[in-house]
CSV table of C-alpha atoms and ligand atoms in Angstrom, one decimal:
chain,number,residue,atom,x,y,z
A,1,UNK,CA,13.8,27.5,-34.7
A,2,UNK,CA,11.1,30.4,-36.1
A,3,UNK,CA,10.1,32.8,-33.2
A,4,UNK,CA,7.4,31.1,-31.4
A,5,UNK,CA,5.2,34.4,-31.1
A,6,UNK,CA,5.1,34.2,-35.0
A,7,UNK,CA,3.9,30.8,-35.2
A,8,UNK,CA,1.5,31.7,-32.2
A,9,UNK,CA,-0.4,34.4,-34.7
A,10,UNK,CA,-1.8,31.4,-36.3
A,11,UNK,CA,-2.3,27.3,-35.8
A,12,UNK,CA,-0.7,27.4,-32.3
A,13,UNK,CA,-2.8,30.4,-30.8
A,14,UNK,CA,-6.5,30.0,-30.2
A,15,UNK,CA,-7.3,33.8,-30.5
A,16,UNK,CA,-5.0,35.5,-33.2
A,17,UNK,CA,-7.8,37.2,-35.2
A,18,UNK,CA,-8.6,40.2,-33.2
A,19,UNK,CA,-4.8,41.4,-33.0
A,20,UNK,CA,-2.5,43.2,-35.1
A,21,UNK,CA,0.6,41.6,-33.6
A,22,UNK,CA,1.3,38.8,-32.0
A,23,UNK,CA,2.1,38.7,-28.0
A,24,UNK,CA,5.5,40.2,-26.3
A,25,UNK,CA,7.8,37.6,-25.5
A,26,UNK,CA,7.6,38.0,-21.8
A,27,UNK,CA,4.0,37.8,-22.0
A,28,UNK,CA,3.7,34.6,-24.1
A,29,UNK,CA,6.2,33.1,-21.8
A,30,UNK,CA,4.3,33.9,-18.5
A,31,UNK,CA,1.2,32.4,-20.1
A,32,UNK,CA,2.4,29.4,-21.5
A,33,UNK,CA,1.3,26.4,-19.3
A,34,UNK,CA,1.9,23.2,-21.4
A,35,UNK,CA,5.0,22.1,-19.2
A,36,UNK,CA,2.2,21.3,-16.7
A,37,UNK,CA,-1.1,20.9,-18.0
A,38,UNK,CA,0.0,18.3,-20.5
A,39,UNK,CA,-0.6,16.2,-17.6
A,40,UNK,CA,-4.3,16.5,-18.4
A,41,UNK,CA,-4.1,14.8,-21.8
A,42,UNK,CA,-6.3,12.2,-21.2
A,43,UNK,CA,-9.0,13.8,-19.4
A,44,UNK,CA,-8.8,16.6,-22.1
A,45,UNK,CA,-9.1,14.2,-24.8
A,46,UNK,CA,-12.0,12.3,-23.1
A,47,UNK,CA,-13.8,15.6,-22.9
A,48,UNK,CA,-13.0,16.1,-26.6
A,49,UNK,CA,-14.4,12.8,-27.4
A,50,UNK,CA,-17.6,13.4,-25.5
A,51,UNK,CA,-17.7,16.9,-27.3
A,52,UNK,CA,-17.2,15.2,-30.9
A,53,UNK,CA,-20.4,13.1,-30.1
A,54,UNK,CA,-22.4,16.0,-29.3
A,55,UNK,CA,-21.5,18.1,-32.3
A,56,UNK,CA,-22.4,15.1,-34.3
A,57,UNK,CA,-25.7,14.7,-32.6
A,58,UNK,CA,-26.8,18.4,-33.1
A,59,UNK,CA,-25.1,18.1,-37.0
A,60,UNK,CA,-22.2,20.1,-36.7
A,61,UNK,CA,-20.1,16.8,-37.4
A,62,UNK,CA,-21.3,14.1,-40.1
A,63,UNK,CA,-20.9,10.8,-39.4
A,64,UNK,CA,-17.8,10.6,-41.4
A,65,UNK,CA,-16.1,13.5,-39.8
A,66,UNK,CA,-17.2,12.3,-36.3
A,67,UNK,CA,-15.1,8.9,-37.0
A,68,UNK,CA,-12.3,10.8,-38.2
A,69,UNK,CA,-12.6,13.0,-35.3
A,70,UNK,CA,-12.6,9.9,-33.0
A,71,UNK,CA,-9.7,8.0,-34.6
A,72,UNK,CA,-7.6,11.2,-34.4
A,73,UNK,CA,-8.2,11.8,-31.1
A,74,UNK,CA,-7.3,8.1,-30.5
A,75,UNK,CA,-4.0,8.5,-32.5
A,76,UNK,CA,-3.4,11.6,-30.2
A,77,UNK,CA,-3.8,10.0,-27.3
A,78,UNK,CA,-1.4,7.1,-28.3
A,79,UNK,CA,1.4,9.9,-28.8
A,80,UNK,CA,0.8,11.1,-25.5
A,81,UNK,CA,0.9,8.0,-24.2
A,82,UNK,CA,4.3,7.0,-25.7
A,83,UNK,CA,5.6,10.6,-24.5
A,84,UNK,CA,5.9,11.5,-28.4
A,85,UNK,CA,3.4,13.9,-28.9
A,86,UNK,CA,5.0,17.3,-30.4
A,87,UNK,CA,4.5,20.0,-28.1
A,88,UNK,CA,5.5,23.4,-29.7
A,89,UNK,CA,6.7,26.4,-28.2
A,90,UNK,CA,3.7,28.1,-29.9
A,91,UNK,CA,1.3,26.0,-27.9
A,92,UNK,CA,0.1,27.8,-25.3
A,93,UNK,CA,-1.6,25.4,-23.2
A,94,UNK,CA,-2.4,21.7,-23.7
A,95,UNK,CA,-5.8,22.4,-25.1
A,96,UNK,CA,-4.3,24.5,-28.1
A,97,UNK,CA,-1.7,22.0,-28.7
A,98,UNK,CA,-4.0,19.3,-29.3
A,99,UNK,CA,-6.3,21.6,-31.4
A,100,UNK,CA,-3.1,22.5,-33.4
A,101,UNK,CA,-2.4,19.0,-33.9
A,102,UNK,CA,-5.7,18.2,-34.9
A,103,UNK,CA,-5.8,20.7,-37.8
A,104,UNK,CA,-2.5,19.6,-38.9
A,105,UNK,CA,-3.7,16.1,-38.9
A,106,UNK,CA,-7.3,16.8,-40.3
A,107,UNK,CA,-7.2,20.2,-42.1
A,108,UNK,CA,-10.5,22.3,-41.5
A,109,UNK,CA,-12.0,19.6,-40.0
A,110,UNK,CA,-9.6,19.7,-36.9
A,111,UNK,CA,-10.9,23.5,-36.4
A,112,UNK,CA,-14.7,22.1,-36.0
A,113,UNK,CA,-14.1,20.9,-32.5
A,114,UNK,CA,-13.9,24.2,-30.9
A,115,UNK,CA,-17.7,25.0,-31.5
A,116,UNK,CA,-19.8,25.6,-28.4
A,117,UNK,CA,-16.9,25.1,-25.8
A,118,UNK,CA,-14.4,27.4,-24.0
A,119,UNK,CA,-11.1,26.7,-22.5
A,120,UNK,CA,-12.9,27.6,-19.6
A,121,UNK,CA,-15.2,24.7,-19.1
A,122,UNK,CA,-12.7,22.6,-20.7
A,123,UNK,CA,-10.2,22.9,-18.1
A,124,UNK,CA,-12.9,22.9,-15.4
A,125,UNK,CA,-14.1,19.3,-16.7
A,126,UNK,CA,-10.4,18.0,-17.2
A,127,UNK,CA,-9.6,19.1,-13.6
A,128,UNK,CA,-12.5,17.6,-12.3
A,129,UNK,CA,-11.8,14.1,-13.9
A,130,UNK,CA,-8.3,14.5,-12.9
A,131,UNK,CA,-9.0,14.7,-9.2
A,132,UNK,CA,-11.7,12.4,-9.3
A,133,UNK,CA,-9.3,9.4,-10.1
A,134,UNK,CA,-6.6,10.8,-8.2
A,135,UNK,CA,-8.9,10.5,-5.0
A,136,UNK,CA,-9.6,6.8,-6.0
A,137,UNK,CA,-6.0,6.4,-6.2
A,138,UNK,CA,-5.1,7.9,-3.1
A,139,UNK,CA,-8.0,6.2,-1.0
A,140,UNK,CA,-6.7,2.7,-2.2
A,141,UNK,CA,-2.9,3.7,-0.9
A,142,UNK,CA,-4.5,4.7,2.5
A,143,UNK,CA,-6.0,1.3,2.6
A,144,UNK,CA,-2.7,-0.3,1.9
A,145,UNK,CA,-1.2,1.6,4.8
A,146,UNK,CA,-4.0,1.0,6.9
A,147,UNK,CA,-3.4,-2.9,6.2
A,148,UNK,CA,0.1,-2.7,6.9
A,149,UNK,CA,-0.8,-0.9,10.4
A,150,UNK,CA,-3.6,-3.5,11.2
A,151,UNK,CA,-0.9,-6.2,10.1
A,152,UNK,CA,1.6,-4.9,12.5
A,153,UNK,CA,-1.3,-4.7,15.2
A,154,UNK,CA,-2.4,-8.1,14.7
A,155,UNK,CA,1.3,-9.4,14.7
A,156,UNK,CA,1.8,-7.6,18.3
A,157,UNK,CA,-1.4,-8.2,19.8
A,158,UNK,CA,-0.8,-8.5,23.3
A,159,UNK,CA,2.5,-6.5,23.6
A,160,UNK,CA,2.5,-3.9,26.0
A,161,UNK,CA,3.7,-0.2,25.3
A,162,UNK,CA,3.7,3.3,27.2
A,163,UNK,CA,0.9,5.6,26.3
A,164,UNK,CA,1.9,9.1,26.6
A,165,UNK,CA,0.6,12.4,27.2
A,166,UNK,CA,3.0,15.3,26.8
A,167,UNK,CA,5.6,12.8,25.7
A,168,UNK,CA,5.5,11.8,29.4
A,169,UNK,CA,4.4,8.6,30.5
A,170,UNK,CA,0.8,8.3,31.3
A,171,UNK,CA,-0.8,5.1,31.1
A,172,UNK,CA,0.2,1.3,29.8
A,173,UNK,CA,-1.7,0.6,26.7
A,174,UNK,CA,-1.1,-2.3,23.9
A,175,UNK,CA,1.1,-1.6,21.3
A,176,UNK,CA,-1.7,-2.8,18.9
A,177,UNK,CA,-4.0,0.0,20.6
A,178,UNK,CA,-1.3,2.6,19.4
A,179,UNK,CA,-0.8,1.2,16.0
A,180,UNK,CA,-4.5,1.1,15.4
A,181,UNK,CA,-5.3,4.5,16.4
A,182,UNK,CA,-3.6,5.6,13.1
A,183,UNK,CA,-5.8,3.4,11.1
A,184,UNK,CA,-8.8,5.4,12.3
A,185,UNK,CA,-7.0,8.8,11.7
A,186,UNK,CA,-6.2,7.6,8.2
A,187,UNK,CA,-9.8,6.3,7.7
A,188,UNK,CA,-11.2,9.9,8.2
A,189,UNK,CA,-8.8,11.0,5.4
A,190,UNK,CA,-10.2,8.4,3.1
A,191,UNK,CA,-13.5,9.5,4.1
A,192,UNK,CA,-12.7,13.4,3.3
A,193,UNK,CA,-11.4,12.2,0.0
A,194,UNK,CA,-14.5,10.1,-0.8
A,195,UNK,CA,-16.6,13.3,0.4
A,196,UNK,CA,-14.7,15.6,-1.9
A,197,UNK,CA,-14.8,13.4,-4.8
A,198,UNK,CA,-18.8,12.9,-4.6
A,199,UNK,CA,-18.9,16.7,-4.5
A,200,UNK,CA,-17.1,17.4,-7.4
A,201,UNK,CA,-18.9,14.6,-9.4
A,202,UNK,CA,-20.5,16.8,-11.7
A,203,UNK,CA,-20.2,17.7,-15.4
A,204,UNK,CA,-19.5,21.3,-16.2
A,205,UNK,CA,-19.4,21.0,-20.2
A,206,UNK,CA,-21.9,22.8,-22.2
A,207,UNK,CA,-21.3,25.9,-19.8
A,208,UNK,CA,-18.9,27.2,-22.6
A,209,UNK,CA,-17.1,30.3,-21.5
A,210,UNK,CA,-19.5,30.9,-18.8
A,211,UNK,CA,-23.0,31.5,-20.0
A,212,UNK,CA,-23.9,28.1,-21.9
A,213,UNK,CA,-23.9,28.0,-25.7
A,214,UNK,CA,-26.6,28.6,-28.2
A,215,UNK,CA,-26.1,25.4,-30.1
A,216,UNK,CA,-28.2,23.0,-28.4
A,217,UNK,CA,-25.4,20.9,-26.8
A,218,UNK,CA,-26.9,18.8,-24.2
A,219,UNK,CA,-25.1,19.0,-20.7
A,220,UNK,CA,-26.6,15.6,-19.6
A,221,UNK,CA,-25.1,13.9,-22.4
A,222,UNK,CA,-21.5,15.1,-21.6
A,223,UNK,CA,-22.0,13.8,-17.9
A,224,UNK,CA,-23.3,10.6,-19.4
A,225,UNK,CA,-20.4,10.0,-21.5
A,226,UNK,CA,-17.8,11.3,-18.9
A,227,UNK,CA,-19.4,9.1,-16.3
A,228,UNK,CA,-20.1,12.1,-14.0
A,229,UNK,CA,-23.0,11.5,-11.6
A,230,UNK,CA,-24.6,14.8,-11.9
A,231,UNK,CA,-24.7,18.2,-13.9
A,232,UNK,CA,-23.6,21.3,-12.6
A,233,UNK,CA,-26.6,23.8,-11.9
A,234,UNK,CA,-25.0,26.9,-12.9
A,235,UNK,CA,-22.6,27.5,-16.0
A,236,UNK,CA,-20.9,30.5,-14.1
A,237,UNK,CA,-20.7,28.4,-11.4
A,238,UNK,CA,-19.1,25.8,-13.2
A,239,UNK,CA,-16.3,27.5,-14.9
A,240,UNK,CA,-15.4,30.1,-12.2
A,241,UNK,CA,-15.4,27.5,-9.0
A,242,UNK,CA,-12.5,25.7,-7.6
A,243,UNK,CA,-13.8,24.6,-4.1
A,244,UNK,CA,-13.6,20.9,-5.6
A,245,UNK,CA,-9.8,21.2,-6.0
A,246,UNK,CA,-9.2,22.9,-2.7
A,247,UNK,CA,-11.3,20.2,-0.9
A,248,UNK,CA,-9.2,17.4,-2.4
A,249,UNK,CA,-6.0,19.4,-1.5
A,250,UNK,CA,-7.2,20.2,1.9
A,251,UNK,CA,-7.9,16.6,2.3
A,252,UNK,CA,-4.4,15.8,1.1
A,253,UNK,CA,-3.0,18.1,3.5
A,254,UNK,CA,-4.6,16.9,6.6
A,255,UNK,CA,-3.3,13.2,5.3
A,256,UNK,CA,0.0,14.5,4.8
A,257,UNK,CA,0.1,16.0,8.5
A,258,UNK,CA,-1.1,12.4,9.9
A,259,UNK,CA,1.5,11.0,7.8
A,260,UNK,CA,4.1,13.3,9.5
A,261,UNK,CA,3.2,12.7,12.8
A,262,UNK,CA,3.4,8.7,12.1
A,263,UNK,CA,6.6,9.5,10.6
A,264,UNK,CA,7.8,11.4,13.8
A,265,UNK,CA,7.0,8.4,16.0
A,266,UNK,CA,8.7,6.2,14.0
A,267,UNK,CA,11.8,8.3,14.1
A,268,UNK,CA,11.2,8.5,17.9
A,269,UNK,CA,10.9,4.7,18.2
A,270,UNK,CA,14.0,4.0,16.4
A,271,UNK,CA,16.5,6.4,18.5
A,272,UNK,CA,18.8,4.4,21.0
A,273,UNK,CA,17.2,6.6,23.7
A,274,UNK,CA,13.7,4.8,23.4
A,275,UNK,CA,14.8,1.9,21.0
A,276,UNK,CA,11.0,0.4,20.7
A,277,UNK,CA,11.4,-0.3,17.2
A,278,UNK,CA,14.0,-0.7,14.2
A,279,UNK,CA,13.4,0.1,10.6
A,280,UNK,CA,14.2,-2.6,8.1
A,281,UNK,CA,17.3,-2.3,6.1
A,282,UNK,CA,15.3,-1.6,3.0
A,283,UNK,CA,13.9,1.9,4.4
A,284,UNK,CA,17.0,2.7,6.6
A,285,UNK,CA,19.7,4.8,5.1
A,286,UNK,CA,23.5,5.0,6.0
A,287,UNK,CA,25.8,8.0,6.6
A,288,UNK,CA,28.5,9.1,4.2
A,289,UNK,CA,30.9,9.9,7.0
A,290,UNK,CA,29.8,7.7,10.2
A,291,UNK,CA,29.8,3.8,9.4
A,292,UNK,CA,27.6,3.0,12.2
A,293,UNK,CA,24.5,5.1,11.5
A,294,UNK,CA,21.4,3.6,10.6
A,295,UNK,CA,19.0,6.6,9.8
A,296,UNK,CA,15.2,6.6,9.6
A,297,UNK,CA,15.4,9.1,6.3
A,298,UNK,CA,12.1,7.6,4.9
A,299,UNK,CA,10.3,8.3,8.1
A,300,UNK,CA,11.9,12.0,8.0
A,301,UNK,CA,11.2,12.6,4.5
A,302,UNK,CA,7.5,11.8,5.3
A,303,UNK,CA,7.8,14.3,7.9
A,304,UNK,CA,9.2,16.8,5.6
A,305,UNK,CA,6.9,16.3,2.8
A,306,UNK,CA,3.9,17.7,5.1
A,307,UNK,CA,5.2,21.3,4.5
A,308,UNK,CA,4.8,21.3,0.8
A,309,UNK,CA,1.3,20.0,0.8
A,310,UNK,CA,0.2,22.6,3.5
A,311,UNK,CA,1.9,24.9,1.2
A,312,UNK,CA,-0.2,23.7,-1.9
A,313,UNK,CA,-3.3,24.1,0.0
A,314,UNK,CA,-2.4,27.9,1.1
A,315,UNK,CA,-1.5,28.4,-2.3
A,316,UNK,CA,-4.8,27.5,-3.9
A,317,UNK,CA,-6.8,29.3,-1.2
A,318,UNK,CA,-4.8,32.5,-1.7
A,319,UNK,CA,-5.4,32.1,-5.5
A,320,UNK,CA,-9.2,31.8,-5.6
A,321,UNK,CA,-9.6,34.4,-2.6
A,322,UNK,CA,-10.7,37.9,-4.3
A,323,UNK,CA,-11.4,36.5,-7.8
A,324,UNK,CA,-14.4,38.3,-9.1
A,325,UNK,CA,-16.7,36.0,-11.3
A,326,UNK,CA,-16.3,33.9,-13.5
A,327,UNK,CA,-13.0,32.7,-15.1
A,328,UNK,CA,-9.8,34.6,-14.5
A,329,UNK,CA,-6.7,33.8,-15.9
A,330,UNK,CA,-5.1,33.4,-12.3
A,331,UNK,CA,-7.1,30.0,-12.3
A,332,UNK,CA,-4.3,28.6,-14.6
A,333,UNK,CA,-2.5,28.7,-11.4
A,334,UNK,CA,-4.7,26.1,-9.6
A,335,UNK,CA,-3.1,23.0,-11.4
A,336,UNK,CA,0.3,22.8,-10.3
A,337,UNK,CA,-0.8,22.9,-6.2
A,338,UNK,CA,-3.2,20.2,-7.2
A,339,UNK,CA,-0.7,18.2,-9.0
A,340,UNK,CA,2.1,18.5,-6.5
A,341,UNK,CA,-0.1,17.7,-3.3
A,342,UNK,CA,-1.3,14.5,-5.0
A,343,UNK,CA,2.0,13.4,-6.3
A,344,UNK,CA,3.7,13.9,-3.4
A,345,UNK,CA,1.2,12.0,-1.5
A,346,UNK,CA,1.7,9.3,-4.2
A,347,UNK,CA,5.3,9.1,-3.5
A,348,UNK,CA,4.9,9.1,0.3
A,349,UNK,CA,2.3,6.5,0.8
A,350,UNK,CA,3.9,3.6,-0.4
A,351,UNK,CA,6.7,4.5,1.3
A,352,UNK,CA,5.6,4.9,4.7
A,353,UNK,CA,3.5,1.7,4.2
A,354,UNK,CA,6.8,-0.2,3.4
A,355,UNK,CA,8.5,1.7,6.5
A,356,UNK,CA,5.4,0.6,8.6
A,357,UNK,CA,5.8,-3.2,7.8
A,358,UNK,CA,9.5,-3.3,8.1
A,359,UNK,CA,9.3,-2.3,11.5
A,360,UNK,CA,10.6,-4.8,14.0
A,361,UNK,CA,9.7,-3.9,17.9
A,362,UNK,CA,11.6,-4.7,20.8
A,363,UNK,CA,9.4,-6.3,23.3
A,364,UNK,CA,11.5,-5.9,26.4
A,365,UNK,CA,12.1,-2.1,25.9
A,366,UNK,CA,8.6,-1.7,25.5
A,367,UNK,CA,7.2,-3.3,28.3
A,368,UNK,CA,9.7,-1.7,30.7
A,369,UNK,CA,8.6,1.4,29.6
A,370,UNK,CA,5.2,0.5,29.9
A,371,UNK,CA,5.5,-0.3,33.4
A,372,UNK,CA,7.8,2.2,34.7
A,373,UNK,CA,7.2,6.3,35.3
A,374,UNK,CA,4.1,5.6,37.9
A,375,UNK,CA,2.2,4.7,34.8
A,376,UNK,CA,-0.4,3.0,37.1
A,377,UNK,CA,-0.9,5.8,39.6
A,378,UNK,CA,-4.5,6.7,37.6
A,379,UNK,CA,-5.4,2.7,38.4
A,380,UNK,CA,-4.5,3.4,42.3
A,381,UNK,CA,-6.8,6.6,42.4
A,382,UNK,CA,-9.6,4.8,40.6
A,383,UNK,CA,-9.2,2.1,43.0
A,384,UNK,CA,-10.0,4.6,45.7
A,385,UNK,CA,-12.6,5.8,44.2
A,386,UNK,CA,-14.7,2.5,43.8
A,387,UNK,CA,-14.0,2.1,47.7
A,388,UNK,CA,-15.7,5.5,48.0
A,389,UNK,CA,-13.1,8.3,48.0
A,390,UNK,CA,-13.7,11.3,46.2
A,391,UNK,CA,-11.5,11.2,43.3
A,392,UNK,CA,-10.3,14.7,44.2
A,393,UNK,CA,-9.1,13.2,47.4
A,394,UNK,CA,-7.8,10.3,45.6
A,395,UNK,CA,-6.0,11.8,43.3
A,396,UNK,CA,-4.1,14.1,46.2
A,397,UNK,CA,-3.6,10.8,48.1
A,398,UNK,CA,-1.8,9.0,45.1
A,399,UNK,CA,0.2,12.0,44.5
A,400,UNK,CA,1.5,11.7,47.8
A,401,UNK,CA,2.4,8.1,47.3
A,402,UNK,CA,4.2,9.0,43.9
A,403,UNK,CA,6.2,11.5,45.6
A,404,UNK,CA,7.0,8.8,48.3
A,405,UNK,CA,8.1,6.4,46.0
A,406,UNK,CA,10.0,8.7,43.7
A,407,UNK,CA,12.2,9.7,47.0
A,408,UNK,CA,12.6,6.2,47.6
A,409,UNK,CA,13.8,5.7,44.0
A,410,UNK,CA,11.1,2.7,43.5
A,411,UNK,CA,8.1,2.4,41.6
A,412,UNK,CA,4.5,2.3,43.1
A,413,UNK,CA,5.0,-1.4,43.6
A,414,UNK,CA,8.2,-1.0,45.6
A,415,UNK,CA,6.7,0.3,48.3
A,416,UNK,CA,5.7,-1.6,51.7
A,417,UNK,CA,2.2,-2.3,52.5
A,418,UNK,CA,2.2,-0.6,55.4
A,419,UNK,CA,3.3,2.6,53.7
A,420,UNK,CA,0.6,2.5,51.2
A,421,UNK,CA,-2.0,1.8,54.2
A,422,UNK,CA,-0.6,5.1,55.8
A,423,UNK,CA,-1.2,7.4,53.2
A,424,UNK,CA,-4.9,6.3,53.2
A,425,UNK,CA,-6.6,3.5,55.0
A,426,UNK,CA,-8.5,2.3,51.6
A,427,UNK,CA,-5.2,1.1,50.3
A,428,UNK,CA,-5.1,-2.2,51.8
A,429,UNK,CA,-2.6,-4.9,50.9
A,430,UNK,CA,-5.4,-5.9,48.5
A,431,UNK,CA,-4.3,-3.0,46.2
A,432,UNK,CA,-0.9,-4.6,45.6
A,433,UNK,CA,-3.0,-6.8,42.6
A,434,UNK,CA,-3.8,-3.7,40.7
A,435,UNK,CA,0.0,-2.8,40.3
A,436,UNK,CA,0.2,-5.0,37.1
A,437,UNK,CA,0.9,-3.5,33.9
A,438,UNK,CA,-1.3,-5.9,32.0
A,439,UNK,CA,-4.1,-6.3,34.3
A,440,UNK,CA,-4.2,-2.4,34.1
A,441,UNK,CA,-4.6,-2.6,30.4
A,442,UNK,CA,-7.5,-5.2,30.4
A,443,UNK,CA,-9.4,-3.5,33.0
A,444,UNK,CA,-9.9,-0.9,30.0
A,445,UNK,CA,-12.5,-2.9,28.2
A,446,UNK,CA,-14.9,-0.6,26.9
A,447,UNK,CA,-14.9,-0.5,23.2
A,448,UNK,CA,-12.8,2.1,22.8
A,449,UNK,CA,-10.4,1.0,25.5
A,450,UNK,CA,-7.0,-0.7,25.1
A,451,UNK,CA,-7.8,-4.1,26.9
A,452,UNK,CA,-6.6,-7.2,24.8
A,453,UNK,CA,-10.6,-8.1,24.5
A,454,UNK,CA,-11.5,-4.9,23.0
A,455,UNK,CA,-8.5,-4.2,20.6
A,456,UNK,CA,-8.9,-7.7,19.4
A,457,UNK,CA,-12.7,-6.6,18.0
A,458,UNK,CA,-11.0,-3.2,17.1
A,459,UNK,CA,-8.6,-5.1,15.1
A,460,UNK,CA,-11.6,-6.5,13.1
A,461,UNK,CA,-13.3,-3.4,12.2
A,462,UNK,CA,-10.0,-1.6,11.2
A,463,UNK,CA,-9.3,-4.5,8.6
A,464,UNK,CA,-13.1,-4.0,7.2
A,465,UNK,CA,-12.1,-0.4,6.9
A,466,UNK,CA,-8.6,-0.9,5.3
A,467,UNK,CA,-10.1,-3.5,3.0
A,468,UNK,CA,-13.1,-1.1,1.9
A,469,UNK,CA,-10.6,1.6,1.4
A,470,UNK,CA,-8.2,-0.6,-0.9
A,471,UNK,CA,-10.8,-1.5,-3.1
A,472,UNK,CA,-11.3,2.0,-4.2
A,473,UNK,CA,-8.1,1.4,-6.4
B,501,LIG,N1,-4.7,27.5,-19.9
B,501,LIG,C1,-6.1,27.8,-19.0
B,501,LIG,C2,-6.1,27.5,-17.7
B,501,LIG,O1,-5.4,26.5,-17.4
B,501,LIG,C3,-7.3,27.3,-19.9
B,501,LIG,C4,-8.3,28.5,-19.9
B,501,LIG,C5,-7.9,29.6,-20.6
B,501,LIG,N2,-8.9,30.6,-20.7
B,501,LIG,C6,-8.9,31.6,-21.2
B,501,LIG,N3,-10.0,32.2,-21.2
B,501,LIG,N4,-7.6,32.2,-21.4
B,501,LIG,O2,-6.9,28.1,-16.8
């Protein structure tokens, strides 16, 4: 093969004329981005089609030239789709590669497409388009996970579970209430992606390198052609800014962290120590040495992947920090973190969705844990409040009752009525009826509470939210 730097002095490179020699080998190797930016071929070709139509409108391409250009761009797309596009070592980036191919294909006509645009507005356009559909896809995948969680919540609607703070038993809840908590975290993740999408939905073509162009290209027509909701207000901002990508990756990082928490819970539930849930065979793995093992690897990997998505966000923020206006070549480094964050979540979301759907819960173990650990102490204290005792005093009294029960090795319902009455006269035998986990759950019947009636209506809202997100696919 010939030296790519020699090829790069003509068709493969977009800027040879000014230089006496081709670039240094190490410099060229550092700058080549086709290995990752080829992923933007669809968006780049869409931008080129819109640009060809604008060039025709202003008279730079005649009707035959436009037709030849559009059909060449279609053929180019077919090659990429079939993974047969011939990327050469002399291609610096996807934009240069496509222009080189067009010149091979169309002769001098292929060289006309560059008029009035720059790779600076081209890459900003491509990445915006890519992020726009990435957001839609992720919102749809979130909807599927929400459906799996809501499905499990519906199937176990009245099951009791321990509710924790500090990973210590706090108060009993419905398992469904716990599962639906994730639906709402995920719903905000979907909301953040939708917000990011709405803000990035502005067209930047017509900005050229940074200042706009002299050719009379109409930014509004690009916007219409590419389905953007708006046109950027300022060509310098348009080519220099990457906050749109940072927002998408930031939403991805928060989402990945939520999924990691869910993964961690599944890992805990599946331990023999807790034994609250079993992960389905298809989402478990064995050990190469310990034949008895049943490991929740998928949930662990979901937890582990959060680290790299957070890293992607840090990479992007650090990249953009300190860049003077407008385009700086550093910005070529924006693509890999964006792709990595989105691709990681595209991998993770279906896997955790399947894992959630595969869970089988152990009703007895959940119920036992829900009832133990003095989980009804707050109920007892709140009953004292209803009977006129200041909460500060009620808290003390019930604390003493718990200490007594603990020293006896029983739970609150294991104490004699006399012993309770001794702790406080308001703790009459009637309070025994309070010491029932299901009744305790169902007393919490505000909208956001864990009562069966509240959770039923919450489930309807959760399902509606899931369906709205799914529809984004
Ligand atoms: N490959 C470049 C990038 O990804 C395209 C823009 C190059 N612009 C330039 N002035 N060299 O950012």
